[in-house]
Each structure stands twice: as C-alpha cells, then as structure tokens.
Coordinates of C-alpha atoms in Angstrom, one line a residue:
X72 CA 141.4 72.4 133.8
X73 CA 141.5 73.4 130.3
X74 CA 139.6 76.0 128.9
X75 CA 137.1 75.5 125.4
X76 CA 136.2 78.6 123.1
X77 CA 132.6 78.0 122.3
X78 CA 130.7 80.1 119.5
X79 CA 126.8 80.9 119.0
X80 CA 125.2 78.3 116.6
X81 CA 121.7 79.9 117.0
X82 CA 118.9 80.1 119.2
X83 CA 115.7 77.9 118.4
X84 CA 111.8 77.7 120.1
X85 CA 109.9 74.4 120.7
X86 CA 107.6 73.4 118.6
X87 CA 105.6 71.8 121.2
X88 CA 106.5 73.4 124.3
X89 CA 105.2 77.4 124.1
X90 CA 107.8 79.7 125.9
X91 CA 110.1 76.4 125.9
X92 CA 113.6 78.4 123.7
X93 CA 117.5 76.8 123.8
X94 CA 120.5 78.3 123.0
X95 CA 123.0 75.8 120.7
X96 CA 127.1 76.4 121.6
X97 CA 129.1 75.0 119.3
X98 CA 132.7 74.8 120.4
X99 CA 134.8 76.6 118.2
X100 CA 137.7 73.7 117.4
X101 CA 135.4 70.9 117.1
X102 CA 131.7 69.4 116.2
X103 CA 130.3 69.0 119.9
X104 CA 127.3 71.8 120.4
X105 CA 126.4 72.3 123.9
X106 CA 122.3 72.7 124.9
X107 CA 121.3 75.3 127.0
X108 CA 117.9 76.0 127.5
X109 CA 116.9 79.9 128.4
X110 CA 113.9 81.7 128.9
X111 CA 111.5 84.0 126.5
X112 CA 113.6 87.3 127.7
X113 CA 116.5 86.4 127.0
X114 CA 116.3 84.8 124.1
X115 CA 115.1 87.9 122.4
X116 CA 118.0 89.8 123.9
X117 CA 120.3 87.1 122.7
X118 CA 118.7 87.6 119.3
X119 CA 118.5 91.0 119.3
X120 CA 122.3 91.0 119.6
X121 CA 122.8 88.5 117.1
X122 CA 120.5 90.6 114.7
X123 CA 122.9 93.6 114.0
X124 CA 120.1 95.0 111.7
X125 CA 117.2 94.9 114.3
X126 CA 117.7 98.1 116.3
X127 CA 115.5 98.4 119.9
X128 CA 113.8 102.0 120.1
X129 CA 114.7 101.8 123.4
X130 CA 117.5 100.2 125.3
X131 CA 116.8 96.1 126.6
X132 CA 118.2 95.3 130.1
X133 CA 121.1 94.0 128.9
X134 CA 121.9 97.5 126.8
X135 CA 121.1 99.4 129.9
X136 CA 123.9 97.3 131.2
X137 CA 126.5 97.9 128.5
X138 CA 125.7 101.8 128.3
X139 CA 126.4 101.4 132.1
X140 CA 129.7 99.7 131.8
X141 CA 130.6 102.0 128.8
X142 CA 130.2 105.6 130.7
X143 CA 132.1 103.8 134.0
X144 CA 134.8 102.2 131.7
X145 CA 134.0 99.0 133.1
X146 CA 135.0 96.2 130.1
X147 CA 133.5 92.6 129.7
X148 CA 137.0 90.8 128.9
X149 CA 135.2 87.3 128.8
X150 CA 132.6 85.0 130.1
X151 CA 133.6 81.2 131.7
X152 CA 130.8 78.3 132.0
X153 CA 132.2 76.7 134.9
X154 CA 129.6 74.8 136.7
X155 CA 127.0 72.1 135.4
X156 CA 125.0 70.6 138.6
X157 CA 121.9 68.9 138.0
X158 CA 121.1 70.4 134.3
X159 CA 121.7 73.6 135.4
X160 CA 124.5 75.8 134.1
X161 CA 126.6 78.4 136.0
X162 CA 128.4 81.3 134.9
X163 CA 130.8 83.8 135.6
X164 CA 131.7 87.3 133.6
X165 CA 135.3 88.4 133.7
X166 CA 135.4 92.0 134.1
X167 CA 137.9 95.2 134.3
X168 CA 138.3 98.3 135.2
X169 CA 141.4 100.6 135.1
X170 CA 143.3 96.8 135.0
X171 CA 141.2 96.0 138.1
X172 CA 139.8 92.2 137.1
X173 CA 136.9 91.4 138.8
X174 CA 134.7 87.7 138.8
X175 CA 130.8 88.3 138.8
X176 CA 128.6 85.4 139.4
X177 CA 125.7 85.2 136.4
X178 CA 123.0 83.1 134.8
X179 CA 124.6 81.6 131.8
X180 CA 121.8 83.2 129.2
X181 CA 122.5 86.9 131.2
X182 CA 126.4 86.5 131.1
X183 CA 126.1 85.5 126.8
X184 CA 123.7 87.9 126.4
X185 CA 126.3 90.6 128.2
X186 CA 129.4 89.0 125.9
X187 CA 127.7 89.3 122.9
X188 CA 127.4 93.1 122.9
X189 CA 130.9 93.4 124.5
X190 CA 132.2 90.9 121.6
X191 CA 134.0 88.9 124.8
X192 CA 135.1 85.5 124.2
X193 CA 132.7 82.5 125.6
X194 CA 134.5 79.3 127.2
X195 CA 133.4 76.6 129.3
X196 CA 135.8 73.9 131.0
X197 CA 136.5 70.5 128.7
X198 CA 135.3 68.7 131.7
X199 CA 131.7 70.3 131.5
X200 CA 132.0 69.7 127.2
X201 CA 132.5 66.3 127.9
X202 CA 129.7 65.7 130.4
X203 CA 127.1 67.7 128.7
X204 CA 128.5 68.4 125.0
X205 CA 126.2 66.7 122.6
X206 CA 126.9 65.9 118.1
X207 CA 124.4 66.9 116.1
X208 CA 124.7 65.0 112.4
X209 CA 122.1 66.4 109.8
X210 CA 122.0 65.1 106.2
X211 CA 123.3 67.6 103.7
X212 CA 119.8 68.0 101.9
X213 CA 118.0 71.3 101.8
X214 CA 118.8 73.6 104.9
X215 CA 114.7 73.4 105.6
X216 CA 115.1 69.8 106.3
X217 CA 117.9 70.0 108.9
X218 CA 116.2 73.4 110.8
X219 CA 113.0 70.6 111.2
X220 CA 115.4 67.8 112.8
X221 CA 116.5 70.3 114.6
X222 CA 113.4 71.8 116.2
X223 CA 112.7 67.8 116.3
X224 CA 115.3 67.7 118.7
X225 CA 114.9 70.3 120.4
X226 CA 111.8 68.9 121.8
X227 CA 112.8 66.2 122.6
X228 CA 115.6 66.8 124.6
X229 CA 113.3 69.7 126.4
X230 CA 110.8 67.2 127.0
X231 CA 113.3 65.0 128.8
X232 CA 114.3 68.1 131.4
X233 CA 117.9 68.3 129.8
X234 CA 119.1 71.8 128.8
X235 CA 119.4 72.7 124.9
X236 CA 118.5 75.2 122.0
X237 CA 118.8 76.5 117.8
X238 CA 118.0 78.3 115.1
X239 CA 114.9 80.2 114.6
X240 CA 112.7 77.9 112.8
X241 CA 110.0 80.1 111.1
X242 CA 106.1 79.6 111.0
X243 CA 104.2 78.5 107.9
X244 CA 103.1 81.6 107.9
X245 CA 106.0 83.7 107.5
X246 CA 107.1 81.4 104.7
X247 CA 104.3 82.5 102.2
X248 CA 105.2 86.2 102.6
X249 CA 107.1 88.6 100.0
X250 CA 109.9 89.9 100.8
X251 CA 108.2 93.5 100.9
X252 CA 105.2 91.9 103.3
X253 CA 108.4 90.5 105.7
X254 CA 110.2 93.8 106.1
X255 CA 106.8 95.9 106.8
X256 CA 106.5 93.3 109.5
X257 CA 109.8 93.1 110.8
X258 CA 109.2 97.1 110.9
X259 CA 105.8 96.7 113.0
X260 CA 107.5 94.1 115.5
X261 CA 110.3 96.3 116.2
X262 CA 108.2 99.3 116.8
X263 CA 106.0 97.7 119.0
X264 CA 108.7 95.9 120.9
X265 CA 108.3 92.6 119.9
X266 CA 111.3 91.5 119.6
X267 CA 110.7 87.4 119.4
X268 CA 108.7 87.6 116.5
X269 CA 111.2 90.4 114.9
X270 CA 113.9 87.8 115.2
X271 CA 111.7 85.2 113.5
X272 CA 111.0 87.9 110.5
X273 CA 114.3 88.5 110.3
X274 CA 115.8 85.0 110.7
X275 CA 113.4 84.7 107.1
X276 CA 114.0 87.3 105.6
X277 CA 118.3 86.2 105.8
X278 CA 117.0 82.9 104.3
X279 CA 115.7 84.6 101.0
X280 CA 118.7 86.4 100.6

C-alpha cells in the first residue's frame, strides 16, 4: 500500500461543542485534508509546538518525552496512520536507536504531537485518504470569512460523530484588543500555564502582522 505525506493545516475548537477541538491534515501533494478530532490536552501541545514563539515554563508531557529520547539517543524517524476502524484513528511512531528501528503503537494526536517536536515526517496509507480524506472549497474573500466556514464545519461534522479539526478561530473578544493588550495577555497565559488560550492570543496576534 502506498504511502501519503500529510502536513498540519491547523488546529480549530467548536463553536458549539465546549472541549470539542480537530486537527486538519492536509496531504502534502494534493487538496484532500483529513479530520481528526483530539482532545483539550493535546491540542494545546499540538499548538504549543506549532507556536515556536510560545515557550512552556516548564516542560508538557510530550517535552518530557522528547528530552527523554534526546539524553537516550532515541530518534522519532516518522509517524504512519495506518488504521481507520469505526471513526477512530490508529497510529504508529517509527523509532531508532543506534540503527535499531523500532514500531510503537500510539494515539494519533500523541504520535503528531511527538513528530512535531522531532520534525518527523507524518503519512497515512492512500487507502485510509480515500476512505476518510475530505475537500474543503472556501471562497477567496477575506481570510475571516473562510476561518467562520470553517469553524461552521467543524461542528458540523463533530456533531455527526465523524473525526475532524482547524485553525484557531479567535473570540470577539480578542479581536478588539491592541496589539500591546494581546502580547501582555499572551504573557499572563503562558505564565499561568494556559496554554489553549495562549494559542488563541497568538493565533491573533500572527493575524495583525
């Protein structure tokens, strides 16, 4: 079975559903995106990776797990989707050590969460793409539009039990902030650990810029 190279599009929240979050795949040599929805933890972790300018005080699970691999010289070469059985994915993270490979079994949000921070390569098999890969057509009108069809369908496709997720779509709230008033926050949510709404902040903030 062939192998796909998938990237990260973006992680998203529901709009209706609190706690509901996907992650959005989008394969690398094509338009389909494939939905995966994840829970609170690790989307934060998944964003705190993405975020290369939000630094934890202290290490998240998943650094723990790096820094672990790192003083053991154990490498992350790449992660493979490989399973789909009743909306659920399955995962596996390739893995070496002194040219050792070794196959761990992993939730799909752990194992991209892991890949990110080792910058491994994500795949899944075309088979799974084709079952569960979905095309997402915006119009090309203002970017704020198309994060709101989005979120949009987002919830709906949560609401229907599949699996799916996108970009951070920021409150009202944030929106009628400075730019000064967004970084002192962004400041105050990493320092108190709060790393969902730091992503948010800082998903705005890159939208002013």
């Amino acid at each position: 079975m062939s192998l796909v190279r998938l990237k990260i599009k973006g992680i998203s929240y529901s709009q209706t559903q609190n706690g509901a979050y996907a992650l959005i795949l989008n394969e690398v040599d094509g338009d389909r995106k494939l939905p995966i929805v994840i829970g609170a933890f690790e989307a934060q972790s998944i964003a705190i990776a993405l975020e290369k300018e939000i630094k934890p005080p202290r290490p998240l699970t998943h650094d723990l797990f790096k820094n672990f691999c790192d003083r053991f010289s154990i490498q992350v070469k790449q992660v493979i989707i490989h399973k789909l059985v009743d909306g659920v994915f399955y995962s596996s993270i390739i893995s070496e050590k002194e040219g050792q490979e070794e196959i761990i079994d992993a939730r799909t949000s752990d194992a991209i969460a892991l890949a990110l921070r080792f910058n491994a390569p994500i795949f899944t098999y075309k088979t799974i793409l084709d079952k569960a890969g979905i095309f997402l057509k915006f119009s090309t009108q203002e970017k704020e539009e198309e994060d709101s069809d989005e979120s949009i369908l987002v919830d709906e496709i949560l609401q229907e039990g599949e699996t799916v997720e996108i970009d951070s779509n920021p409150t009202g709230a944030y929106r009628e902030m400075s730019l000064e008033e967004l970084h002192k926050e962004l400041d105050k949510a990493v320092a108190k650990e709060d790393y969902e709404k730091a992503a948010k902040l800082r998903d705005e903030i890159s939208k002013r810029k």
